[in-house]
Amino acid sequence: MKALVLAGGAGTRLRPITHTSAKQLVPVANKPVLFYGLEAIAAAGITDVGIVVGDTVAEIMEAVGDGSKFGLDVTYIPQRKPLGLAHAVRISRDYLGDDDFAMYLGDNFVVGGIDQPIRVFRAHRPDAHLLLTRVSDPRSFGVAELDEHGRVRHLEEKPTHPRSDLALVGVYLFSPAIHEAVRAIEPSWRGELEITHAVQWLIDEGKDVRSTLISGYWKDTGNVTDMLEVNRLVLETVEPRCDGDVDQDSELIGRVRVDEGAVIRNSRVIGPVVVGSGTVITDSYVGPFTSIAEGCLVEDSELEFSIVLRNASISGVRRIEASLIGRHVQVTPAPPVPHAHRLVLGDHSKAQISS
């Protein structure tokens, strides 16, 4: 069995961060979200992985390499333009051959891994096996309707009037039957080849399409709110450890991990928090559910429930919370006069200002 990992999307909902970085490499607890998926695939006993890549191919390849650090053998599959999940399957036909495979969206996060659904799939070998979860508002997802035996009867992509509250999780298990399906469908109104349409084609052809309802946590980390929530969840599992330099005037409370080379002076850090190597925190407060990457500076500031990417600096800022701060960003106080806001914002940014 192989795995097909999709890492070619543009990440428009995470702009401006993704103007200069792949969305799959935005860190959760100081580790790229893509790595969690690759680790889950390896834990499920799969070693051959194809990664579908787009414009950020160089960055993805630099981060993942040949996959050996995950115990994987990685092959990169270029996708000229993200034209839908079924399109990714279509262009990966030569790599996948006639093997069963797991398709994993590279910006998704599934707590508990995927080894159990894969064991079930291998035991029964249906034509397709979907992972589902209950959501409060299914209109933003692919939605499944099940029959009385729990088999999938109908799928719909982002329906205005959903038939159920069962959303498709970003992990799909397929037999080679899916290749005929992705060749048979036409682009949707969005101009994409939808995987829901391909699976519906299997259903209409009388194929065996089953599902598993996952009770664990799942998130599509495609926007800042979800990134912060996943970061919070992962930080809940952090084991306290201090390999850095913390002076006697500082206080570490709860689950705080300070990596080697980090320095904390005259500061209070309340976990769960991770502090990356080479980061310096002085005269500051860092509150729960915060991850600070390597090489950052936090001085005379307050920071909580946030993600700070590498080499960012925050200096003299009274309070920052629920924020995603990019690489090499500088955050400083505005001058006291004149009373005006001076902004340099990337395309599609959102700014909230108290006047």
Short mmCIF file of C-alpha atoms in Angstrom, two decimals, residues 155 211 245 250 255 298 316 333:
data_model
loop_
_atom_site.label_atom_id
_atom_site.label_comp_id
_atom_site.label_asym_id
_atom_site.label_seq_id
_atom_site.Cartn_x
_atom_site.Cartn_y
_atom_site.Cartn_z
CA LEU A 155 -21.71 12.57 -1.44
CA SER A 211 -16.68 4.76 5.92
CA ASP A 245 19.47 28.95 29.95
CA SER A 250 12.51 33.87 35.70
CA ARG A 255 4.27 22.32 30.73
CA VAL A 298 10.72 38.67 22.81
CA GLY A 316 8.00 46.67 23.85
CA PRO A 333 5.16 49.96 19.59
#
